[in-house]
Amino acid sequence: MSGSDEFEIDWDRTRRTGVAEAILCEPKTPAQIDAIVASAAGRRLLLTRLDEARHAALAATTRAALAYDPPSRTAVLGGPAPQVDVGADIGADMGADTGTAIGIVAAGTSDLPVAREAARTLAFHGYRAPIIADVGVAGLWRLTGRLPALRACRVLIAVAGMEGALFSVLAGLVEAPVIAVPSSVGYGVAAGGRTALRAALASCAPGLVVVNIDNGFGAAVAAIKMLRAMG
Amino acid sequence: MSGSDEFEIDWDRTRRTGVAEAILCEPKTPAQIDAIVASAAGRRLLLTRLDEARHAALAATTRAALAYDPPSRTAVLGGPAPQVDVGADIGADMGADTGTAIGIVAAGTSDLPVAREAARTLAFHGYRAPIIADVGVAGLWRLTGRLPALRACRVLIAVAGMEGALFSVLAGLVEAPVIAVPSSVGYGVAAGGRTALRAALASCAPGLVVVNIDNGFGAAVAAIKMLRAMG
Amino acid sequence: MSGSDEFEIDWDRTRRTGVAEAILCEPKTPAQIDAIVASAAGRRLLLTRLDEARHAALAATTRAALAYDPPSRTAVLGGPAPQVDVGADIGADMGADTGTAIGIVAAGTSDLPVAREAARTLAFHGYRAPIIADVGVAGLWRLTGRLPALRACRVLIAVAGMEGALFSVLAGLVEAPVIAVPSSVGYGVAAGGRTALRAALASCAPGLVVVNIDNGFGAAVAAIKMLRAMG
Amino acid sequence: MSGSDEFEIDWDRTRRTGVAEAILCEPKTPAQIDAIVASAAGRRLLLTRLDEARHAALAATTRAALAYDPPSRTAVLGGPAPQVDVGADIGADMGADTGTAIGIVAAGTSDLPVAREAARTLAFHGYRAPIIADVGVAGLWRLTGRLPALRACRVLIAVAGMEGALFSVLAGLVEAPVIAVPSSVGYGVAAGGRTALRAALASCAPGLVVVNIDNGFGAAVAAIKMLRAMG
Amino acid sequence: MSGSDEFEIDWDRTRRTGVAEAILCEPKTPAQIDAIVASAAGRRLLLTRLDEARHAALAATTRAALAYDPPSRTAVLGGPAPQVDVGADIGADMGADTGTAIGIVAAGTSDLPVAREAARTLAFHGYRAPIIADVGVAGLWRLTGRLPALRACRVLIAVAGMEGALFSVLAGLVEAPVIAVPSSVGYGVAAGGRTALRAALASCAPGLVVVNIDNGFGAAVAAIKMLRAMG
Amino acid sequence: MSGSDEFEIDWDRTRRTGVAEAILCEPKTPAQIDAIVASAAGRRLLLTRLDEARHAALAATTRAALAYDPPSRTAVLGGPAPQVDVGADIGADMGADTGTAIGIVAAGTSDLPVAREAARTLAFHGYRAPIIADVGVAGLWRLTGRLPALRACRVLIAVAGMEGALFSVLAGLVEAPVIAVPSSVGYGVAAGGRTALRAALASCAPGLVVVNIDNGFGAAVAAIKMLRAMG
Amino acid sequence: MSGSDEFEIDWDRTRRTGVAEAILCEPKTPAQIDAIVASAAGRRLLLTRLDEARHAALAATTRAALAYDPPSRTAVLGGPAPQVDVGADIGADMGADTGTAIGIVAAGTSDLPVAREAARTLAFHGYRAPIIADVGVAGLWRLTGRLPALRACRVLIAVAGMEGALFSVLAGLVEAPVIAVPSSVGYGVAAGGRTALRAALASCAPGLVVVNIDNGFGAAVAAIKMLRAMG
Amino acid sequence: MSGSDEFEIDWDRTRRTGVAEAILCEPKTPAQIDAIVASAAGRRLLLTRLDEARHAALAATTRAALAYDPPSRTAVLGGPAPQVDVGADIGADMGADTGTAIGIVAAGTSDLPVAREAARTLAFHGYRAPIIADVGVAGLWRLTGRLPALRACRVLIAVAGMEGALFSVLAGLVEAPVIAVPSSVGYGVAAGGRTALRAALASCAPGLVVVNIDNGFGAAVAAIKMLRAMG
C-alpha cells in the first residue's frame, strides 16, 4: 500500500472555509503520516492526536521537520504563524482586561492536554490564547475570582470532564459565546466523557455550544471561524 | 384476584429500620390500593406516586380517608404527624438561620413536584422542611444569595434536572451532607433525568450522595435516617 | 402551591449575559405559567415549548397578552422587538447576497418547527433570519444551488434529523461558523434525534458546534452571542 | 483440545449460497487456525481478521501456504482466482467509464484497511475492484469530481467512519445500489463506528443497505451476490 | 406558515438515482401533505408512514386523489404503475418456481405491515412481489418447506422482529442477496426492533445487508436498484 | 388483507417440543386474532398479551369462545386442561410441604400480573402453581418465613422488578432451579425492567436462569419443559 | 492485607443449594487465591476465570495442587468427581441416542472455551457432557444432521455469539429445556456478546432460558439443578 | 508544561466544607503529582487512584514522603491523623457492639480494594472503620450472622459489584443510613459496575444513598459529613 495514492489533502480548504485542513493522526500508520508530510512541499500543516509512540515511529526526516508537543499530541510542520494580536493577554496572572483575547478555561489539571490542543491549534492559525486552569466549580471562588479576566474575552473555550458543571456556571456569568469541550477525564459513570458531553448539551445556560469529547482542535477552529467571520 | 391475599404490609418496618413503609401506587390497580388502605386499621400510611387519574378511580371511602396533594402525587392516611421541631424554619423569606432544619433546594419551578414529595414525606414523619426554589446555577447569585440559610441546615436535599450542575456547586459550598435527587425535567439528551443522574454521580464535589430519578421520597427517608441515627 | 413563591425570574440576565431569560414551558403547569406572565409587569418575555394544549389551558388574560405561534410552540409577551437590520434578507427567493444575515437552513419540511423556534427567538431579540428549507443532501443540488446566499451569511444555523449529513456537507462549504441543531425527525435508529446529534459531534468538518436536540432556541441565543460579542 | 474435532468447514457453501466460506480468525487460537488450514486439502480458503501477531504465531508451514496482506488482515490459501473481467478499471485516474466495475469508495485514508478487506475478498472470488480514497464530504469536490467514474459502477461499496455523511451524499448521486460499511474510525461519540452505522441506517437517501462495522468482507460478499444472482 | 414555500420535491430524482422520491408523512402536518400533493400536477407520488389519523385529517380532495392502504400506511397518487413482469408469481400458494420474482418473507403475521409497505413500494415502481408469511424459525419446517420457491427469487426481502434469527437462517439457504428489514415487533429487550437490527448486522451468514427498523420502503428501493442496475 | 392467508399455526409444535404454540396478541389486529381463533377448529389455544382494549375489539363470537383473564391479559380457547396433580398445593396459607409443586414467587403486588400470566400458562398445560406474593427482600422475614414451602418446590419461578435483588437471595436459599422473570415495575433507572434483568443475569447466585422482561409465559413453558423432560 | 481475614468460603452451600461454591478468580489477586486454596483443607474446589497469567503468578504449591485447563480457564482442587453416569455419550461421532446425557452445543469453534467451562463444571460435579461444535445456523444441515443425538438429551446447553440465532432454531427443534449461553464472540455490534444475549432473551422459541455472557459455569450449575431437583 | 502553574489546590476546602481536598491521581502525569506534593509545604494531603505504575514513576523524594497502600491505590502525605474514637471496633472478630462506629461492608473479597479506599480515607480524617468482608447475599447467613454488629453502627458503607443485591438486603435490616458503593466487579452484563449501580438506585429499600462506581473515597467523605454535621 504505497501511501502516495491513498490521500488527497484538501489544500484548498483555507480559501473555502477560512481554516486549513489538519491531519488526524490517530488511525493512520506512520508510513501514511510520513507520506502526507512529504507531500506538503513547503506548505504548513497541523497534525493532531499524534501520540508519543506513533511520533517515535515516524521517519527521522519527518520527525526533524515537525515541532512536536507531547502533552497536546500536536505537531506543526512549517512553524507557528506570526502572532496575530487579537488582543492582549488576559493578563499577567491571567487577570488583564483588554477585552479581545480568546480565553481557554480548564476545570482541572487533568483537562490540560485538551486545553493545550486548542491553544496549539489557535497558535498555528496565529492566535494567542491563555489557559486558565483548575477552576472547577467545587471551589467556586477559583472561578469567580477570575471573572474580570473571563468577561474580557470575546470567545471562551471551556474544557471539563466528570460532571461538566463548569460549562453551565461559566456560561451564566459571561456575555461571550462559550464553546464547551467535554473531556474524557473521570471514572465510573464519567468514564469516556459522555456525562460531561450530555451535561453541556442539556445545560440550563442558553447559548452554550458543544463539540465532540476531547476535541480541543474543533473548538479552536470554531473560535477562529467566529472571529474571522465577524471580522 | 381478591386484593386481600396479594400483599403483606411490612408494619414492623418502623421498629426495624426507623422509617415506616410507604405504598408506591404507580403500578397498582385502584382495587389493590383500596384494599391496602382498608387493611390499615387505624395505622398511618403514606402513599406515593398516586397520580390524579388513579386517585379519582379509588373508592369514595378511600378518597375520603386520604389527605391528597396533587402536585406531589402523595396521600396521607391518618393525618400528618405532630410537628417535630427539628429546627426553626430556614426563615421568613427562607433566610432564617437557626441551624437545625432539613433544607430542600429545587433548581427550577419544574422541580417542585419532586421537592414537594420530599417535603410531604418529611412532614409525614414529623419533620418540617422548607423548599428553596429557582436557584439554578445559570443565575448563580440566586444560589449564593441564600448561602447563610443553606449553611444553617444540617442536611440538604437538592432537586435538579437538565444538566444537574446545581449538585456540584451546592456541595462545594456547604458542610452539610447533600442528597441529590435528579429530576426528569429536560428534553433531548436530558429527557428522563439520566443526564442529571450521571452528573450527580460523577460530581467533582466529594461527599455528594444520590438517589433514583424523581425519588423525593427516598431522599427524605435518607435524611430522616441521618438525623435519627445521629440522635 | 401558590405560583408566586415558586420562581424567581432572572431579570438581570440581559445585562449579565447579553441575552434575556426565556421561560421553558414544557414541564410547567398552566398556573405556574400564568403566574410568571403576571409577574412580568411590562417587561418582555419569550416562552418556549408551549404546546397547543398547554396554551389552551392558560388563563384568558394570559392568552390575550401573548403572541403565540403554534408551529414553533413559542409565545412572546410584549411584542417583537423593532427589527434590527443585521443585514438584508438572504433574498427574494432566499437568494439575496448582502452578506450580513443570520441564515437558518432546514434539511426537510419536518425540521421547520425547530427552525421557526430559532427564527422567532432571533426576532424577539431584534434579528431577522430567513429560513432555507428542504435542502437535504440526498438531493445535493438543492443545497449547492443556494451556496452564494449561504456564503453571504455571517452565522448559519442548520437543522437536520435522521442521519444529519447536512451538517458536515454545509460546514465544508462555507466560512461562517455553523451551529448544528439535531432534530428529533426520524424513526428506527433515528428516533429521538440521537443519531443526528452524534453525527454533528463526530463530523469530519472541523469547527461545527452543536446544541441539544430540537434546541432552536439555544442555537439562536448562541448566534446572537456571536454577533453581539463580536460587535 | 485437538483442533481437528472442533470445526466442520462448510465446504458445500459455494454450491448452496454462491459464495465460499471464509474463516474469521479473530477469536481463534493459532492452533485452531493451523488445523483448519491443514484440513483444506487443496481447496481454496479466505482468512479474515488475521492480525499480525496472530499470523506470526501460526505454524511455519501454515504461514508458508498463505498469501498474507497485513493492512487488510486477510490471507488467502490457494492463490487468488483468475481475474474475472467484470468490467474495466474505473479508469486511469479512476475516471474510466465502462460501466461494469464494482467500485469501492473510502472516505479517508484511515478507512483503507476495511476497503482493502473488501477488495481482497472480491479478488479471492475473481472480481477486480478499484478503491477510490479520500473523498470525504467535508471537501465535496473530491467526491463530485469522481462522479462519472462512480456512476459507471454497477455496485458501489462505501467505507466511512466518524459521522458517515458520505453514505447519504453518495447514494443520492448514483443509480447503482450502495453498500455502506461503517468503519470504527473516530473518537469521542464516533468511537467504535456506531455513529457511522446509525447514520447509514437512518440515511435520508433511500435504497442504501448496510453491513456491520468494519465488515468489508460482508460488503464484498453482498456485492458478489448481487452480481451473481443478476447474471 | 404557508405550505408552498416549505418544500422542494426532488422531481429529478428518478433520472438521477433510478427511483422516484417518496414523501415520508410521519412528521408532517396534514396541511403540509395537502400542499405537497397539490403540487404534484399530474406526476405520480408515493406517500409512506401515513397513519389512519393523519390520513383522516387530510383535505377531502387530497384523500380522493390517493389510493390509501391502511395496514401498510402507504398511499399512491396517480395509480399503480403498469405491472412490469419481472417474473411470475412465486406460485399458486406462493410455491411457483419461475425464478425471476422479488420475494418478500415475513417471520410472523405481526410483520405483515412492514412487508406490505415493501410490496406497495415495489408495485408503485411496477414490480409484483408476493409475500410469504409466518415462516419464523421456531417452526423451521415452515421455512424449509418453501425453499424451492425462495431459491427461485433473484432478490429476497426478509422482515422479522424479536430476535431476528430468520435473517441468518434464510441467508444461509439461498444464493440471492437478502435484504433484512428488522421490525419493531417484540417486547422487553426486543422492544423497538433494536435486537433484530443488531442480529441482522451481526449475522454469521455473510452477504446479508440491512436497512433501518420497519423500513420496508427502503428495502424495496434497494431491491429495485439491484434489479435496475443489473439490467 | 384477508386474515386467512397470513398465518400458519404450528399445530405440530406440541409433538415436536412438548409445549403447544401460543398466540402473542400484542402486535396483531383484532381481525387477525379473530381469524386465528376461527381456524382453531376445536383445538385448544392460549392467547397472551391480549389487553382489555384489544379484547373488547374482537368479534362477539371470538369473545364468547375465550376464557379471558384481564389482569394477566391471557385468554384460553377450549377451556383449561384437567388438573394434572404435579403435587399438592404449597399449602393452606401457601405453607404445605409435599415437595412436588411449581411455585411462583412475586416480589410485590405490582408483579402479580406477570405472575398470573405464568400461572395461567401452567394451568393451560395442566399444572397448578400457587403464587406467593409480596416477599420483597427489603422485609427479609417475609421471604425467610416461607422457606419450608419454597424448598418443597421442584421448580421456582420468581418475578421481580426494580433492582431484582429477590432473585439472588432466593436462589441462594433453595436447591430447586429458579427461573427469574424481570418485571417492568419501577421508575427512573428501573423503568422498563432492564435493571432487574441485568441483576438477574449478573447474580452472584449460580444456576439462576433468566427469561425476557415480563415474560411469565416463557418462564412457565421453561418450567414445564424441565418437568416433562425429566419425567 | 493478609488473605486469611478477607474471605469466608460458603462450605455449606452444597447442602443448602445442591451445588458447591466456586471461586471466581478474575478479580482476585494471586495472594488471595493462594490463601483460599490453602484454606480448603482437603475439601474440593472449582476455580473459574483463572487466566494463564494469573495462574502463572500463583504460589508453586498452589499450582501443584490444581488441575488446570487453560482453554476453559478452570482449575480443580481435589480431582474430578467419579463419573456419575447420567447417560451414555451422545455417541461415537456424537450421534448416540440413549436419551440421558446433558448435551453442550457450540455454534462455532470460537465458542469452545465457554463450552469447555460448562463441561469442566459438569465434570467437577460428576456429569459427563459431550460438546457438539460448529453447528452454526448459516449451514443449517450441520445442526439438523445432529437432531437424533440432540433430541436424546435431557438438558441442552447452547453457546453462541454473534447474532445468536442458534438458540431459537435449536429450541424450536427439541423437547428438552435449552439453556442459552451468549458468548462474547463477534465484532462491531456483536462485540461483547450483548447482541447474542438480547437475541436469546427475545427469542420467538418459548421456554428458552438464559445466563450471563460467557457464563458456561452458570449454565452447568443450572443444568445440574434441573437434573438433581427432578431426581 | 511546568507543573506549578497548572493547579490551584483548594486548601480552604476543609474550613468551607468540613473535608479536605484530595488529589485524584488517575489522569495526572507523574510530574504533575510531584509538583502538587511539593506545593503542600507541610500540609497533609490524601492521594487517590494512584496505581502502582504511576507511583513507581514519581520522583524519589515524592515517594519517600508518601505512605502508600497498593491495594487501595491511596497515599497519604503527612501521616494519618490521630485516631478519633468515634466508637469502639465493631468487635473482636468485627462483632463488637458499642454503637458508634462507621462500618464498611464488602460483598466479596474482590470488593476489598474499594472498601480499603473508604477505610483509608476515613483514617486520614481520623475515623477508624472496620471492614466486614465476604457477606454476599447468595449465602445469606454470612450477613444475618453479623446483624448485631451491623446494627450497632451509626453509618454503614456497603461495597458490592455484580448484581448489587447486598444493598437492598442490608438497608432493609438496619436503622443506620447506608451508603452504597457499586464496584466494577463482574463480567458480561455486570462489567464496569453499571448493573450494581442501577440496582442500588432502583432499590426497593428506601433511604439507600449511592455514590459513583468504585468511589470508596466519596462514600467515606459522605459518612464523615453525616457524622460531622450531626455533631
PDB file of C-alpha atoms in Angstrom, chain E residues 4-175:
ATOM      1  CA  SER E   4     -45.965  26.084  -0.607  1.00  0.00           C
ATOM      2  CA  ASP E   5     -42.672  27.677   0.356  1.00  0.00           C
ATOM      3  CA  GLU E   6     -41.598  24.959   2.667  1.00  0.00           C
ATOM      4  CA  PHE E   7     -40.657  22.104   0.417  1.00  0.00           C
ATOM      5  CA  GLU E   8     -38.969  21.409  -2.835  1.00  0.00           C
ATOM      6  CA  ILE E   9     -39.822  17.980  -4.236  1.00  0.00           C
ATOM      7  CA  ASP E  10     -36.864  16.309  -5.893  1.00  0.00           C
ATOM      8  CA  TRP E  11     -38.762  15.519  -9.135  1.00  0.00           C
ATOM      9  CA  ASP E  12     -35.442  14.877 -10.807  1.00  0.00           C
ATOM     10  CA  ARG E  13     -34.533  12.032  -8.518  1.00  0.00           C
ATOM     11  CA  THR E  14     -35.826   9.306 -10.849  1.00  0.00           C
ATOM     12  CA  ARG E  15     -33.473  10.390 -13.605  1.00  0.00           C
ATOM     13  CA  ARG E  16     -30.552  10.740 -11.206  1.00  0.00           C
ATOM     14  CA  THR E  17     -30.947   7.671  -9.000  1.00  0.00           C
ATOM     15  CA  GLY E  18     -33.406   5.440 -10.841  1.00  0.00           C
ATOM     16  CA  VAL E  19     -36.043   5.658  -8.109  1.00  0.00           C
ATOM     17  CA  ALA E  20     -38.688   8.341  -7.522  1.00  0.00           C
ATOM     18  CA  GLU E  21     -38.781  10.473  -4.375  1.00  0.00           C
ATOM     19  CA  ALA E  22     -41.331   9.435  -1.791  1.00  0.00           C
ATOM     20  CA  ILE E  23     -42.969  11.548   0.888  1.00  0.00           C
ATOM     21  CA  LEU E  24     -42.348  10.448   4.479  1.00  0.00           C
ATOM     22  CA  CYS E  25     -45.584  11.676   6.087  1.00  0.00           C
ATOM     23  CA  GLU E  26     -44.936  10.829   9.741  1.00  0.00           C
ATOM     24  CA  PRO E  27     -43.567  14.137  10.923  1.00  0.00           C
ATOM     25  CA  LYS E  28     -45.525  16.345   8.525  1.00  0.00           C
ATOM     26  CA  THR E  29     -48.730  18.227   9.258  1.00  0.00           C
ATOM     27  CA  PRO E  30     -51.832  17.447   7.194  1.00  0.00           C
ATOM     28  CA  ALA E  31     -51.558  20.902   5.681  1.00  0.00           C
ATOM     29  CA  GLN E  32     -48.030  20.205   4.518  1.00  0.00           C
ATOM     30  CA  ILE E  33     -49.118  16.903   2.960  1.00  0.00           C
ATOM     31  CA  ASP E  34     -52.067  18.583   1.247  1.00  0.00           C
ATOM     32  CA  ALA E  35     -49.731  21.170  -0.244  1.00  0.00           C
ATOM     33  CA  ILE E  36     -47.271  18.568  -1.464  1.00  0.00           C
ATOM     34  CA  VAL E  37     -49.985  16.513  -3.125  1.00  0.00           C
ATOM     35  CA  ALA E  38     -51.436  19.649  -4.727  1.00  0.00           C
ATOM     36  CA  SER E  39     -48.035  20.495  -6.161  1.00  0.00           C
ATOM     37  CA  ALA E  40     -47.698  17.162  -7.948  1.00  0.00           C
ATOM     38  CA  ALA E  41     -49.505  18.450 -11.023  1.00  0.00           C
ATOM     39  CA  GLY E  42     -50.151  15.107 -12.653  1.00  0.00           C
ATOM     40  CA  ARG E  43     -46.941  13.465 -11.545  1.00  0.00           C
ATOM     41  CA  ARG E  44     -47.119  10.228  -9.558  1.00  0.00           C
ATOM     42  CA  LEU E  45     -46.173  10.186  -5.860  1.00  0.00           C
ATOM     43  CA  LEU E  46     -45.747   7.558  -3.144  1.00  0.00           C
ATOM     44  CA  LEU E  47     -46.572   8.541   0.440  1.00  0.00           C
ATOM     45  CA  THR E  48     -45.266   6.428   3.323  1.00  0.00           C
ATOM     46  CA  ARG E  49     -45.932   6.226   7.072  1.00  0.00           C
ATOM     47  CA  LEU E  50     -49.290   7.929   6.650  1.00  0.00           C
ATOM     48  CA  ASP E  51     -51.248   6.599   9.596  1.00  0.00           C
ATOM     49  CA  GLU E  52     -55.023   6.487   9.653  1.00  0.00           C
ATOM     50  CA  ALA E  53     -55.456   9.509  11.915  1.00  0.00           C
ATOM     51  CA  ARG E  54     -53.278  11.708   9.727  1.00  0.00           C
ATOM     52  CA  HIS E  55     -54.963  10.365   6.571  1.00  0.00           C
ATOM     53  CA  ALA E  56     -58.367  11.232   8.025  1.00  0.00           C
ATOM     54  CA  ALA E  57     -57.167  14.787   8.689  1.00  0.00           C
ATOM     55  CA  LEU E  58     -56.202  15.455   5.058  1.00  0.00           C
ATOM     56  CA  ALA E  59     -58.342  17.636   2.834  1.00  0.00           C
ATOM     57  CA  ALA E  60     -61.167  15.760   1.140  1.00  0.00           C
ATOM     58  CA  THR E  61     -59.684  16.464  -2.283  1.00  0.00           C
ATOM     59  CA  THR E  62     -56.366  15.037  -1.196  1.00  0.00           C
ATOM     60  CA  ARG E  63     -57.986  11.909   0.169  1.00  0.00           C
ATOM     61  CA  ALA E  64     -59.979  11.474  -3.007  1.00  0.00           C
ATOM     62  CA  ALA E  65     -56.817  11.593  -5.079  1.00  0.00           C
ATOM     63  CA  LEU E  66     -54.956   8.997  -3.038  1.00  0.00           C
ATOM     64  CA  ALA E  67     -55.158   5.209  -3.146  1.00  0.00           C
ATOM     65  CA  TYR E  68     -54.646   4.521   0.546  1.00  0.00           C
ATOM     66  CA  ASP E  69     -53.772   1.175   2.158  1.00  0.00           C
ATOM     67  CA  PRO E  70     -54.191   1.371   5.947  1.00  0.00           C
ATOM     68  CA  PRO E  71     -52.178  -1.696   7.033  1.00  0.00           C
ATOM     69  CA  SER E  72     -49.062  -0.525   5.228  1.00  0.00           C
ATOM     70  CA  ARG E  73     -49.746   3.170   5.906  1.00  0.00           C
ATOM     71  CA  THR E  74     -48.942   3.905   2.239  1.00  0.00           C
ATOM     72  CA  ALA E  75     -50.841   5.957  -0.286  1.00  0.00           C
ATOM     73  CA  VAL E  76     -50.314   6.328  -4.025  1.00  0.00           C
ATOM     74  CA  LEU E  77     -51.116   9.379  -6.106  1.00  0.00           C
ATOM     75  CA  GLY E  78     -51.611   8.653  -9.786  1.00  0.00           C
ATOM     76  CA  GLY E  79     -52.356   4.955  -9.580  1.00  0.00           C
ATOM     77  CA  PRO E  80     -50.004   1.979  -9.569  1.00  0.00           C
ATOM     78  CA  ALA E  81     -47.607   1.553 -12.438  1.00  0.00           C
ATOM     79  CA  PRO E  82     -48.420  -0.972 -15.106  1.00  0.00           C
ATOM     80  CA  GLN E  83     -47.152  -4.345 -13.983  1.00  0.00           C
ATOM     81  CA  VAL E  84     -43.565  -4.952 -15.007  1.00  0.00           C
ATOM     82  CA  ASP E  85     -43.347  -8.692 -15.286  1.00  0.00           C
ATOM     83  CA  VAL E  86     -40.089  -9.295 -13.512  1.00  0.00           C
ATOM     84  CA  GLY E  87     -41.128 -12.877 -13.122  1.00  0.00           C
ATOM     85  CA  ALA E  88     -44.192 -14.913 -12.473  1.00  0.00           C
ATOM     86  CA  ASP E  89     -45.639 -15.153  -9.039  1.00  0.00           C
ATOM     87  CA  ILE E  90     -43.746 -17.384  -6.652  1.00  0.00           C
ATOM     88  CA  GLY E  91     -46.749 -19.599  -7.266  1.00  0.00           C
ATOM     89  CA  ALA E  92     -50.335 -20.509  -6.504  1.00  0.00           C
ATOM     90  CA  ASP E  93     -49.922 -20.856  -2.785  1.00  0.00           C
ATOM     91  CA  MET E  94     -46.644 -18.928  -3.079  1.00  0.00           C
ATOM     92  CA  GLY E  95     -44.898 -22.062  -4.296  1.00  0.00           C
ATOM     93  CA  ALA E  96     -44.340 -21.409  -8.028  1.00  0.00           C
ATOM     94  CA  ASP E  97     -40.874 -21.600  -9.286  1.00  0.00           C
ATOM     95  CA  THR E  98     -40.108 -19.453 -12.306  1.00  0.00           C
ATOM     96  CA  GLY E  99     -37.009 -17.945 -10.815  1.00  0.00           C
ATOM     97  CA  THR E 100     -37.474 -14.281 -11.508  1.00  0.00           C
ATOM     98  CA  ALA E 101     -39.565 -12.710  -8.743  1.00  0.00           C
ATOM     99  CA  ILE E 102     -38.546 -10.477  -5.874  1.00  0.00           C
ATOM    100  CA  GLY E 103     -39.760 -12.384  -2.827  1.00  0.00           C
ATOM    101  CA  ILE E 104     -40.796 -10.880   0.495  1.00  0.00           C
ATOM    102  CA  VAL E 105     -40.570 -13.102   3.565  1.00  0.00           C
ATOM    103  CA  ALA E 106     -42.271 -12.151   6.859  1.00  0.00           C
ATOM    104  CA  ALA E 107     -41.394 -14.045  10.026  1.00  0.00           C
ATOM    105  CA  GLY E 108     -44.826 -13.613  11.613  1.00  0.00           C
ATOM    106  CA  THR E 109     -48.236 -12.138  10.949  1.00  0.00           C
ATOM    107  CA  SER E 110     -47.198  -9.122  13.025  1.00  0.00           C
ATOM    108  CA  ASP E 111     -44.502  -8.333  10.468  1.00  0.00           C
ATOM    109  CA  LEU E 112     -47.041  -8.002   7.646  1.00  0.00           C
ATOM    110  CA  PRO E 113     -47.477  -4.206   7.803  1.00  0.00           C
ATOM    111  CA  VAL E 114     -43.793  -3.709   7.056  1.00  0.00           C
ATOM    112  CA  ALA E 115     -43.839  -6.405   4.397  1.00  0.00           C
ATOM    113  CA  ARG E 116     -46.820  -4.706   2.767  1.00  0.00           C
ATOM    114  CA  GLU E 117     -45.004  -1.385   2.738  1.00  0.00           C
ATOM    115  CA  ALA E 118     -42.271  -3.084   0.738  1.00  0.00           C
ATOM    116  CA  ALA E 119     -44.771  -4.741  -1.592  1.00  0.00           C
ATOM    117  CA  ARG E 120     -46.664  -1.492  -2.188  1.00  0.00           C
ATOM    118  CA  THR E 121     -43.435   0.366  -2.901  1.00  0.00           C
ATOM    119  CA  LEU E 122     -42.462  -2.297  -5.403  1.00  0.00           C
ATOM    120  CA  ALA E 123     -45.897  -2.169  -7.028  1.00  0.00           C
ATOM    121  CA  PHE E 124     -45.628   1.619  -7.321  1.00  0.00           C
ATOM    122  CA  HIS E 125     -42.479   1.110  -9.363  1.00  0.00           C
ATOM    123  CA  GLY E 126     -44.016  -1.692 -11.409  1.00  0.00           C
ATOM    124  CA  TYR E 127     -42.763  -4.789  -9.653  1.00  0.00           C
ATOM    125  CA  ARG E 128     -45.035  -7.508  -8.301  1.00  0.00           C
ATOM    126  CA  ALA E 129     -43.630  -9.272  -5.233  1.00  0.00           C
ATOM    127  CA  PRO E 130     -45.502 -11.950  -3.305  1.00  0.00           C
ATOM    128  CA  ILE E 131     -45.305 -12.094   0.477  1.00  0.00           C
ATOM    129  CA  ILE E 132     -44.556 -15.363   2.238  1.00  0.00           C
ATOM    130  CA  ALA E 133     -45.779 -15.030   5.815  1.00  0.00           C
ATOM    131  CA  ASP E 134     -45.354 -16.844   9.097  1.00  0.00           C
ATOM    132  CA  VAL E 135     -42.090 -18.643   8.475  1.00  0.00           C
ATOM    133  CA  GLY E 136     -40.400 -17.929  11.803  1.00  0.00           C
ATOM    134  CA  VAL E 137     -37.537 -20.214  12.677  1.00  0.00           C
ATOM    135  CA  ALA E 138     -39.110 -21.654  15.831  1.00  0.00           C
ATOM    136  CA  GLY E 139     -41.009 -23.882  13.383  1.00  0.00           C
ATOM    137  CA  LEU E 140     -38.238 -24.460  10.915  1.00  0.00           C
ATOM    138  CA  TRP E 141     -40.275 -26.648   8.554  1.00  0.00           C
ATOM    139  CA  ARG E 142     -42.404 -23.614   7.664  1.00  0.00           C
ATOM    140  CA  LEU E 143     -39.303 -22.069   6.122  1.00  0.00           C
ATOM    141  CA  THR E 144     -37.604 -25.134   4.681  1.00  0.00           C
ATOM    142  CA  GLY E 145     -40.894 -26.198   3.076  1.00  0.00           C
ATOM    143  CA  ARG E 146     -40.722 -23.052   0.963  1.00  0.00           C
ATOM    144  CA  LEU E 147     -37.137 -23.420  -0.160  1.00  0.00           C
ATOM    145  CA  PRO E 148     -37.775 -24.141  -3.848  1.00  0.00           C
ATOM    146  CA  ALA E 149     -39.862 -21.013  -4.179  1.00  0.00           C
ATOM    147  CA  LEU E 150     -37.404 -18.922  -2.178  1.00  0.00           C
ATOM    148  CA  ARG E 151     -34.434 -20.184  -4.181  1.00  0.00           C
ATOM    149  CA  ALA E 152     -36.216 -19.119  -7.359  1.00  0.00           C
ATOM    150  CA  CYS E 153     -36.168 -15.434  -6.350  1.00  0.00           C
ATOM    151  CA  ARG E 154     -33.472 -13.105  -7.667  1.00  0.00           C
ATOM    152  CA  VAL E 155     -33.680 -10.827  -4.600  1.00  0.00           C
ATOM    153  CA  LEU E 156     -35.241 -11.549  -1.216  1.00  0.00           C
ATOM    154  CA  ILE E 157     -36.548  -9.084   1.339  1.00  0.00           C
ATOM    155  CA  ALA E 158     -36.904 -10.563   4.835  1.00  0.00           C
ATOM    156  CA  VAL E 159     -38.898  -8.903   7.626  1.00  0.00           C
ATOM    157  CA  ALA E 160     -38.511 -10.090  11.214  1.00  0.00           C
ATOM    158  CA  GLY E 161     -38.709  -8.694  14.722  1.00  0.00           C
ATOM    159  CA  MET E 162     -37.937 -10.198  18.109  1.00  0.00           C
ATOM    160  CA  GLU E 163     -34.530 -11.918  17.823  1.00  0.00           C
ATOM    161  CA  GLY E 164     -34.352 -11.787  14.030  1.00  0.00           C
ATOM    162  CA  ALA E 165     -32.967 -15.303  13.669  1.00  0.00           C
ATOM    163  CA  LEU E 166     -34.791 -15.661  10.355  1.00  0.00           C
ATOM    164  CA  PHE E 167     -32.230 -13.443   8.638  1.00  0.00           C
ATOM    165  CA  SER E 168     -29.282 -15.729   9.291  1.00  0.00           C
ATOM    166  CA  VAL E 169     -31.097 -18.949   8.565  1.00  0.00           C
ATOM    167  CA  LEU E 170     -32.555 -17.668   5.295  1.00  0.00           C
ATOM    168  CA  ALA E 171     -29.295 -16.140   4.076  1.00  0.00           C
ATOM    169  CA  GLY E 172     -27.536 -19.440   4.678  1.00  0.00           C
ATOM    170  CA  LEU E 173     -30.003 -21.278   2.434  1.00  0.00           C
ATOM    171  CA  VAL E 174     -30.197 -19.204  -0.744  1.00  0.00           C
ATOM    172  CA  GLU E 175     -27.915 -17.704  -3.384  1.00  0.00           C
TER     173      GLU E 175
END
